[in-house]
CSV table of C-alpha atoms and ligand atoms in Angstrom, one decimal:
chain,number,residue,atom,x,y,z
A,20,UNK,CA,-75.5,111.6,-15.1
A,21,UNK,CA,-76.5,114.9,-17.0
A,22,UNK,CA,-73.3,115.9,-18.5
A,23,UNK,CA,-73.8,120.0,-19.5
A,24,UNK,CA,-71.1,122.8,-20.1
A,25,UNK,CA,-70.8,126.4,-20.9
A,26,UNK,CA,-68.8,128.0,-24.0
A,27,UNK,CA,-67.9,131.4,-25.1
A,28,UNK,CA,-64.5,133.6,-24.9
A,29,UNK,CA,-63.6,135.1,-22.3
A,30,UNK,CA,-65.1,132.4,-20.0
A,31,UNK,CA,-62.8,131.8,-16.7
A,32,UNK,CA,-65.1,134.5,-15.3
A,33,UNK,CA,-68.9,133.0,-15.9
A,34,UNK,CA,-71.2,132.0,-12.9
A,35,UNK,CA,-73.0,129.6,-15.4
A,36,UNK,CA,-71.4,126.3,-13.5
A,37,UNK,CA,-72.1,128.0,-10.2
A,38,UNK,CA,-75.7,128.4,-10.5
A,39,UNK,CA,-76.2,125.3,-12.7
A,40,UNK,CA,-74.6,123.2,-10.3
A,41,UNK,CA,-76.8,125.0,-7.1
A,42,UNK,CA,-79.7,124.6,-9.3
A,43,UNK,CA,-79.1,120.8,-10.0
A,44,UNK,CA,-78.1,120.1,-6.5
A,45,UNK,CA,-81.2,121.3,-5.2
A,46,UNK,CA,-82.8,119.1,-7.0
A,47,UNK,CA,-81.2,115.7,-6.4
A,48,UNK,CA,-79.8,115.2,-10.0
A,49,UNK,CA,-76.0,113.9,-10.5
A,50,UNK,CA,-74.2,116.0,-13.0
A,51,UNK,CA,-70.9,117.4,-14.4
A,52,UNK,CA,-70.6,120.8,-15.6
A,53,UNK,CA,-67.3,121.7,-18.2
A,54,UNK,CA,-66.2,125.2,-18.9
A,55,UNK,CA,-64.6,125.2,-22.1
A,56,UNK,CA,-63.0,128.8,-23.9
A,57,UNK,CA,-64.4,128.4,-27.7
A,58,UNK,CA,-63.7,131.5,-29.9
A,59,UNK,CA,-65.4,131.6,-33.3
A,60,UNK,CA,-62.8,129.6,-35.2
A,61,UNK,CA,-62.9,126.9,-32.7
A,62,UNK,CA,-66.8,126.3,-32.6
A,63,UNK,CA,-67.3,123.5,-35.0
A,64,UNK,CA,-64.8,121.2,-33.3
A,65,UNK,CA,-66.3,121.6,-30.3
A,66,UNK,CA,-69.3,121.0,-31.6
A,67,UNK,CA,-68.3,117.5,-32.9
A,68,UNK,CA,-66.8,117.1,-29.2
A,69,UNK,CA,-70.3,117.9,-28.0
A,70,UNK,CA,-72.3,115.6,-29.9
A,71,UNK,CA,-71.1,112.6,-28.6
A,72,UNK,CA,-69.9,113.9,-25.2
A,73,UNK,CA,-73.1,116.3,-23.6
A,74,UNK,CA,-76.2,116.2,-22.9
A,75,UNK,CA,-76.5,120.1,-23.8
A,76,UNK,CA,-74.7,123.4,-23.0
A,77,UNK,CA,-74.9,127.2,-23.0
A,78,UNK,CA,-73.5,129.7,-25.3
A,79,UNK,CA,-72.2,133.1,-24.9
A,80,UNK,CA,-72.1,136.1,-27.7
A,81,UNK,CA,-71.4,136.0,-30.5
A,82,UNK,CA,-71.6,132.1,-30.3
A,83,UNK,CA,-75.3,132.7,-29.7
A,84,UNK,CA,-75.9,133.6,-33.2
A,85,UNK,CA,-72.4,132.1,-35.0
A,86,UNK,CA,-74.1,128.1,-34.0
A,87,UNK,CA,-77.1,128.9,-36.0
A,88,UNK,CA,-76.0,126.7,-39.1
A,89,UNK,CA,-74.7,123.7,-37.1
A,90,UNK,CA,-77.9,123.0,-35.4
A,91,UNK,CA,-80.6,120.2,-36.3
A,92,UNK,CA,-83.3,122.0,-34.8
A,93,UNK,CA,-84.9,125.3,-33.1
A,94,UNK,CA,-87.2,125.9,-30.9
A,95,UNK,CA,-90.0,128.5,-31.9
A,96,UNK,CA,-88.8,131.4,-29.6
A,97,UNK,CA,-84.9,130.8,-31.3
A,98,UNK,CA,-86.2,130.8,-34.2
A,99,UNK,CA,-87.7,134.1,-33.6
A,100,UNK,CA,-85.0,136.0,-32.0
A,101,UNK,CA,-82.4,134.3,-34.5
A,102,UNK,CA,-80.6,133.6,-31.1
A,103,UNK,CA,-79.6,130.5,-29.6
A,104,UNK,CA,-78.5,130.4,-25.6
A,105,UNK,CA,-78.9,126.8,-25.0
A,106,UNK,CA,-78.0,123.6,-26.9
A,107,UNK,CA,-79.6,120.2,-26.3
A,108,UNK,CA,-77.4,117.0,-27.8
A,109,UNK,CA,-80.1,114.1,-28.4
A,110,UNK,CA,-79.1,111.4,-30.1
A,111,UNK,CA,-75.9,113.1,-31.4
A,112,UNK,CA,-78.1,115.9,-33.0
A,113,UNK,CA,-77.6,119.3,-31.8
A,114,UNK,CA,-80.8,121.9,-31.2
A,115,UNK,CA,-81.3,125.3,-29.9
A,116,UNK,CA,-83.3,126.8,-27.6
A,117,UNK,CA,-83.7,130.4,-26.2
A,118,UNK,CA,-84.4,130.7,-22.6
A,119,UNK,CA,-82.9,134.4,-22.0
A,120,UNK,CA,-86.0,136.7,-23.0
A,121,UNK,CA,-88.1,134.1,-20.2
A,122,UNK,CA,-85.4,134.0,-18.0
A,123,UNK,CA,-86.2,137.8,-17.3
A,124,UNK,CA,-89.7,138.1,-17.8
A,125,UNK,CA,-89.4,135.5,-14.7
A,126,UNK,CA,-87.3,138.2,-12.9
A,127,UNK,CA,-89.5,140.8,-13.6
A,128,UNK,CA,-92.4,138.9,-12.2
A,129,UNK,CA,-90.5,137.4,-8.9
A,130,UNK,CA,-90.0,141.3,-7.8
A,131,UNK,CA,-93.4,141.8,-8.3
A,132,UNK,CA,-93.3,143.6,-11.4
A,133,UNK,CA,-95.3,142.1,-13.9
A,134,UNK,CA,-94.4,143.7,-17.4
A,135,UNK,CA,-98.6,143.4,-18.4
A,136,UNK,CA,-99.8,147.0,-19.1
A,137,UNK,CA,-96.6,148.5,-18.1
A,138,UNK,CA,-94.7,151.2,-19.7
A,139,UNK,CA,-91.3,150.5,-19.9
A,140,UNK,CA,-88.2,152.2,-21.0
A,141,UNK,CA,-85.0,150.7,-22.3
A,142,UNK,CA,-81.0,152.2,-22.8
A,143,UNK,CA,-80.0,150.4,-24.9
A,144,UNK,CA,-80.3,148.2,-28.3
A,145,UNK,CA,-78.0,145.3,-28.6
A,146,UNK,CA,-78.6,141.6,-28.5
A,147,UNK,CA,-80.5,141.2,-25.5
A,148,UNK,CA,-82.8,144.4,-25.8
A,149,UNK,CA,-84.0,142.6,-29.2
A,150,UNK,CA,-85.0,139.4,-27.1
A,151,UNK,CA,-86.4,141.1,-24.5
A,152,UNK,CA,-88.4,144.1,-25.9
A,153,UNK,CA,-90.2,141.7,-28.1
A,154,UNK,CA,-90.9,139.8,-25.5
A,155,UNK,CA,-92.0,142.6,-23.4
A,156,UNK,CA,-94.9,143.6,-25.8
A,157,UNK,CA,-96.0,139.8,-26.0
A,158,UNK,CA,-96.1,139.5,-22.2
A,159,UNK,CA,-98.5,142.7,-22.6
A,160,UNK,CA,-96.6,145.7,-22.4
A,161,UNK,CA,-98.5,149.3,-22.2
A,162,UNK,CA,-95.5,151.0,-24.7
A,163,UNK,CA,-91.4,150.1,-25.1
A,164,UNK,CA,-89.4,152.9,-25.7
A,165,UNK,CA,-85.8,152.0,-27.0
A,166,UNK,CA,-83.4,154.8,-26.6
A,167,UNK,CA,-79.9,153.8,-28.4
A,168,UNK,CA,-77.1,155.9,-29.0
A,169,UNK,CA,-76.8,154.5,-32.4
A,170,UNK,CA,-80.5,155.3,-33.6
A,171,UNK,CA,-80.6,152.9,-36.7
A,172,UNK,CA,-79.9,149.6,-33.8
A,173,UNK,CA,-82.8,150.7,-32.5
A,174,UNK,CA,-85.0,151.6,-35.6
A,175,UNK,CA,-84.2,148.0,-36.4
A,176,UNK,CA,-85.3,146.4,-33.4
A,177,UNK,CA,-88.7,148.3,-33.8
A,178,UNK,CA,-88.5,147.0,-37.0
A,179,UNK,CA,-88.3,143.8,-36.1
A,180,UNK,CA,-90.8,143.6,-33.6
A,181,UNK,CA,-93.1,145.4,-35.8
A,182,UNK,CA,-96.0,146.4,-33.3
A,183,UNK,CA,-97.3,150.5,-33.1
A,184,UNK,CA,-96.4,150.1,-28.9
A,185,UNK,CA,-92.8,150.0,-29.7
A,186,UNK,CA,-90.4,153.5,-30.5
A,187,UNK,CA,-87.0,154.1,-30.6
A,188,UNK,CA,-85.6,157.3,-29.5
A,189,UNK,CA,-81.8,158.8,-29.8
A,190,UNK,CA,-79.8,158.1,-26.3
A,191,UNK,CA,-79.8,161.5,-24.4
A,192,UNK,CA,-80.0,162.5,-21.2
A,193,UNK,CA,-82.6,164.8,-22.3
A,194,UNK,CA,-84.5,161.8,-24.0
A,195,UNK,CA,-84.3,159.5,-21.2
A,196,UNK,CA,-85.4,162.3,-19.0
A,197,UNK,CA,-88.5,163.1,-21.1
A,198,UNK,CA,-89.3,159.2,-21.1
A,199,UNK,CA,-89.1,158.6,-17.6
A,200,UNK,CA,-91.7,160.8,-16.5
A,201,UNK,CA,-94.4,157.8,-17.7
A,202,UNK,CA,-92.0,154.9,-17.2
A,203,UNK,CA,-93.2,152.0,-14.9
A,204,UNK,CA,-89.9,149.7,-15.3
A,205,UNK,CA,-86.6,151.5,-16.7
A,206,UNK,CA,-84.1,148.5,-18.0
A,207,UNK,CA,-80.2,149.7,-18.6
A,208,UNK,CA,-79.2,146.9,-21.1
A,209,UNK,CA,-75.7,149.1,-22.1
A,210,UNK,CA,-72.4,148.2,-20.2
A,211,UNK,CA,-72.6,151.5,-18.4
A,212,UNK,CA,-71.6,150.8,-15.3
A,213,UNK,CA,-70.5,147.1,-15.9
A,214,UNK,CA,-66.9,145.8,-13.7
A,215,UNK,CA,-64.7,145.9,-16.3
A,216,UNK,CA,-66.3,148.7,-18.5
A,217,UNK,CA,-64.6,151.9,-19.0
A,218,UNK,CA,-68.1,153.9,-18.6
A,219,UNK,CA,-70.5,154.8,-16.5
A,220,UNK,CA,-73.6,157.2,-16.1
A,221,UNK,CA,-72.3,160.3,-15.7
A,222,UNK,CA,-75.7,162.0,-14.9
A,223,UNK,CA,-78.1,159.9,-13.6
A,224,UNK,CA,-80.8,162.6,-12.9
A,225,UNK,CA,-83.2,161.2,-15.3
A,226,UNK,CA,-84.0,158.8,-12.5
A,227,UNK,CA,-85.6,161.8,-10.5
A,228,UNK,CA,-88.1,162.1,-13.3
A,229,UNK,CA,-89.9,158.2,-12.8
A,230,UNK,CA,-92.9,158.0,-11.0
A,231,UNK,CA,-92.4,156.8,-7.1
A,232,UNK,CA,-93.6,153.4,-7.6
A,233,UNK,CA,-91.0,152.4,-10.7
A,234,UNK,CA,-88.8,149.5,-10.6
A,235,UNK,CA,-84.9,150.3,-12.2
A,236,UNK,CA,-83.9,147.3,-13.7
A,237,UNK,CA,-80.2,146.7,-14.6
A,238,UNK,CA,-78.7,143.7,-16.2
A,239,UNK,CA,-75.1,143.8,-14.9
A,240,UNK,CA,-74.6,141.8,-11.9
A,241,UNK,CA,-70.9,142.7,-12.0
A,242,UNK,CA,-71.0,144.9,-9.3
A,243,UNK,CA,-74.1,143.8,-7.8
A,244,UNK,CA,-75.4,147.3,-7.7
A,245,UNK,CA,-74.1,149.4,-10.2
A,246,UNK,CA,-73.9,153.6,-9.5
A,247,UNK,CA,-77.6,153.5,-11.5
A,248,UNK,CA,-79.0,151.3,-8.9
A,249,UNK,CA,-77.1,153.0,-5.8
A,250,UNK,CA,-78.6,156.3,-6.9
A,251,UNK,CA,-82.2,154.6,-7.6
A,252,UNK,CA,-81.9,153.2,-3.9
A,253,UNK,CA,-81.3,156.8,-2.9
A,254,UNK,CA,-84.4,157.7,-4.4
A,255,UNK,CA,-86.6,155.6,-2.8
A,256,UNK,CA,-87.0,153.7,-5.9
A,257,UNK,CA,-87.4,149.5,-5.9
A,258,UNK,CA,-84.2,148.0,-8.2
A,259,UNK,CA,-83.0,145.0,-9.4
A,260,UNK,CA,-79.9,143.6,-11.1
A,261,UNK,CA,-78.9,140.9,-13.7
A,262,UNK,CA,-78.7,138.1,-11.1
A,263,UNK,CA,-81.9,136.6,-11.4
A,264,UNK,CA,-82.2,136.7,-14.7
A,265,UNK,CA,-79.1,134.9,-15.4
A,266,UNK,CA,-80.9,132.5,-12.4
A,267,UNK,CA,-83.9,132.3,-13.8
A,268,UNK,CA,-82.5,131.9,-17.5
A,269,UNK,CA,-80.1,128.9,-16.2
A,270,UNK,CA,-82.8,126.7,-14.6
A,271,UNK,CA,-85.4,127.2,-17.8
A,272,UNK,CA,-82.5,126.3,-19.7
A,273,UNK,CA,-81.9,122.8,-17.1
A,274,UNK,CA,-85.6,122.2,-17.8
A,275,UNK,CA,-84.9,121.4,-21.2
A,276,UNK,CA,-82.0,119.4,-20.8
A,277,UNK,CA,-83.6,117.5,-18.1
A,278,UNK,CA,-86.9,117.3,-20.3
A,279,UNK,CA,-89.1,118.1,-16.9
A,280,UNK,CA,-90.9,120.9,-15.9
A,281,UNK,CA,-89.3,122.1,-12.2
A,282,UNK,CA,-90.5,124.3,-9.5
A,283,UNK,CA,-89.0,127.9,-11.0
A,284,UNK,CA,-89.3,129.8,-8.1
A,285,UNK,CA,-88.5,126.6,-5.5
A,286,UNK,CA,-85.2,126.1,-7.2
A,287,UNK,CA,-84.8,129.8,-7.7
A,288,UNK,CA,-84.7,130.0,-4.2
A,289,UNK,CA,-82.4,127.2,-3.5
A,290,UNK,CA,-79.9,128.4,-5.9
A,291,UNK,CA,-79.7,132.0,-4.0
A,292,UNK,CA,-79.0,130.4,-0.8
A,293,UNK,CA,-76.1,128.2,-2.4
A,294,UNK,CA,-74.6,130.4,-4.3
B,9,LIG,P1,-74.4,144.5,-26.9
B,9,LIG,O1,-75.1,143.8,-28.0
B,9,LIG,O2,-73.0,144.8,-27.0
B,9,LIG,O3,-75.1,146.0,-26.9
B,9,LIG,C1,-74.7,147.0,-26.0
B,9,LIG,C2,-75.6,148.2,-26.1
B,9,LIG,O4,-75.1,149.2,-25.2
B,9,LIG,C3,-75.6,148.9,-27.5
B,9,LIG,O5,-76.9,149.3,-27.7
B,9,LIG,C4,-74.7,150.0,-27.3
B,9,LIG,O6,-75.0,151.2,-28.1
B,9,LIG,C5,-74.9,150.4,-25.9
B,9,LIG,N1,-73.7,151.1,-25.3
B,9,LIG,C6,-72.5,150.7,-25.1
B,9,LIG,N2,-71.7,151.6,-24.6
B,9,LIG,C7,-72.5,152.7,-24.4
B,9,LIG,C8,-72.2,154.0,-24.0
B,9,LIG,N3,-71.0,154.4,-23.5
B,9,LIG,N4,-73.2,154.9,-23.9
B,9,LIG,C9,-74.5,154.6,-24.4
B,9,LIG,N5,-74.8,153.3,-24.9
B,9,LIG,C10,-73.8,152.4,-24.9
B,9,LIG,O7,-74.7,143.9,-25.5
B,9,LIG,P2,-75.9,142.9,-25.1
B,9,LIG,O8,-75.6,141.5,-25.3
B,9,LIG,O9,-77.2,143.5,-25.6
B,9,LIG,O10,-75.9,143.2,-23.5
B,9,LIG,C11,-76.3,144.4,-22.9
B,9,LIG,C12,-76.1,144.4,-21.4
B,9,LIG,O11,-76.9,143.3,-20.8
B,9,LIG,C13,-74.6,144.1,-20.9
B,9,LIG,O12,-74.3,144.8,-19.8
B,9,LIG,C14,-74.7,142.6,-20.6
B,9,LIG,O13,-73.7,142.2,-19.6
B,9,LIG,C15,-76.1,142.5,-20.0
B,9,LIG,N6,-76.7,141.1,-20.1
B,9,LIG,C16,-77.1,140.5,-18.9
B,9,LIG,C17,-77.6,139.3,-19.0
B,9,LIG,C18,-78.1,138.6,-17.7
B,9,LIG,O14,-78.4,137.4,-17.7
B,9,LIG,N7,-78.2,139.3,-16.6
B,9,LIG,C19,-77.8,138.6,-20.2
B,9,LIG,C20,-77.3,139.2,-21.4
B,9,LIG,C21,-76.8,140.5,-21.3
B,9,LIG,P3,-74.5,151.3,-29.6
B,9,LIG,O15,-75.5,150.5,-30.4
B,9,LIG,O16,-74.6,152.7,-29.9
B,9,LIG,O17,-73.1,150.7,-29.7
């Protein structure tokens, strides 16, 4: 029996055991999935719980970046992103793995939007925009533009990434306007919008500026369409949320503990009509 689990603070909320377990069921395996609250300070016992008692789990932030130390191993992409999503136990050894960034390229893809030669625009700079932008200009990406209301998290992520396709650009309505007008996928990865969150986009006319046949992407889930993506709809203009990239992000992430390749967009499937 794979025995898996999911840690951060808060955690009562997360749909991680959800689509796990619709993802493992479709698939015939016997499993069971723990839920366990972990602050910082608790981390490293739970760590020594997890060695001899999981196969793996998944970490929220800022575990993501706080298990770094403890683990034995990490995977190429972890390495890169200094980042760590999943954790595999073998043989009472703990390593990491990052399956975020292919979790939504895989989105991206499965609405038909393959981020090769794009242009894309990003709101945002945290965590996740620094997984996914660089993984944006590997997959092929025509230009990123990172607009972030605090400039220097997003002269750092361009930074990072280090390629001439990626900018950052100071969060304005103005801004976001001026890079719309050549956007092929606009991604919000603030909270703007998010259940929970006191803000929201006040003035979301920038969205009249994209061309006809751009995707809005948004990563909240919670609501399922955000004001963003109700006035995209409005539009005429294709959107997405978060879902599927948690989906897809989830069952890359049971590949690894399961050490087999599965059918991504097969048990993609079966997890949207179980959950
Ligand atoms: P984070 O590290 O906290 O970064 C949040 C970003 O949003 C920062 O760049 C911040 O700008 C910006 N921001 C916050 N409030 C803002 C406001 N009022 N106006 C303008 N910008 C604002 O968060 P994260 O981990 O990158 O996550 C970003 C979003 O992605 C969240 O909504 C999260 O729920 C979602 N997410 C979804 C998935 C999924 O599987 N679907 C996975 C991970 C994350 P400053 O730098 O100026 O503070």
């Amino acid at each position: 029996m794979l025995k898996i689990a999911v840690i951060g603070h808060p955690i009562a909320h997360s749909r991680s055991p959800q689509i796990h377990g619709a993802a493992l069921d479709s698939i015939n395996v016997e499993y069971k999935y723990e839920k366990h609250d972990v602050k910082k300070e608790d981390l490293e016992s739970f760590l020594e719980y997890a060695k001899s008692n999981l196969d793996g789990f998944n970490l929220t932030m800022p575990l993501k970046v706080d298990v770094l130390p403890y683990l034995e191993g990490i995977s190429e992409e972890a390495e890169k992103f200094r980042s760590v999503n999943t954790v595999k136990v073998k043989d009472g050894k703990l390593y990491g793995y990052n399956t975020d960034s292919d979790g939504y390229i895989q989105s991206l893809i499965n609405k038909g939007s393959d981020p090769n030669q794009k242009r894309i625009v990003i709101l945002g700079a945290g965590g996740v925009v620094r997984t996914i932008a660089k993984k944006l200009v590997e997959c092929g990406a025509e230009s990123v533009v990172i607009l972030n209301r605090t400039i220097e998290k997003a002269e750092e992520i361009v930074k990072y990434i280090g390629n001439e396709k990626v900018e950052s650009v100071e969060f304005s309505i103005e801004n976001i306007t001026a890079n719309c007008k050549a956007a092929d996928i606009l991604i919000n990865a603030t909270p703007l919008g998010m259940e929970g969150n006191d803000g929201d986009f006040e003035d979301t006319s920038f969205l009249q500026a994209l061309p006809e046949y751009a995707i809005v992407s948004d990563l909240i889930y919670a609501p399922p369409k955000t004001k963003l993506l109700k006035d995209a709809e409005k539009l005429g203009l294709k959107i997405m949320n978060g879902l599927d990239m948690l989906i897809f992000q989830a069952i890359i992430a049971d590949e690894i503990y399961l050490d087999k390749k599965l059918d991504l967009y097969e048990v993609y499937k079966s997890v949207l009509n179980r959950i």
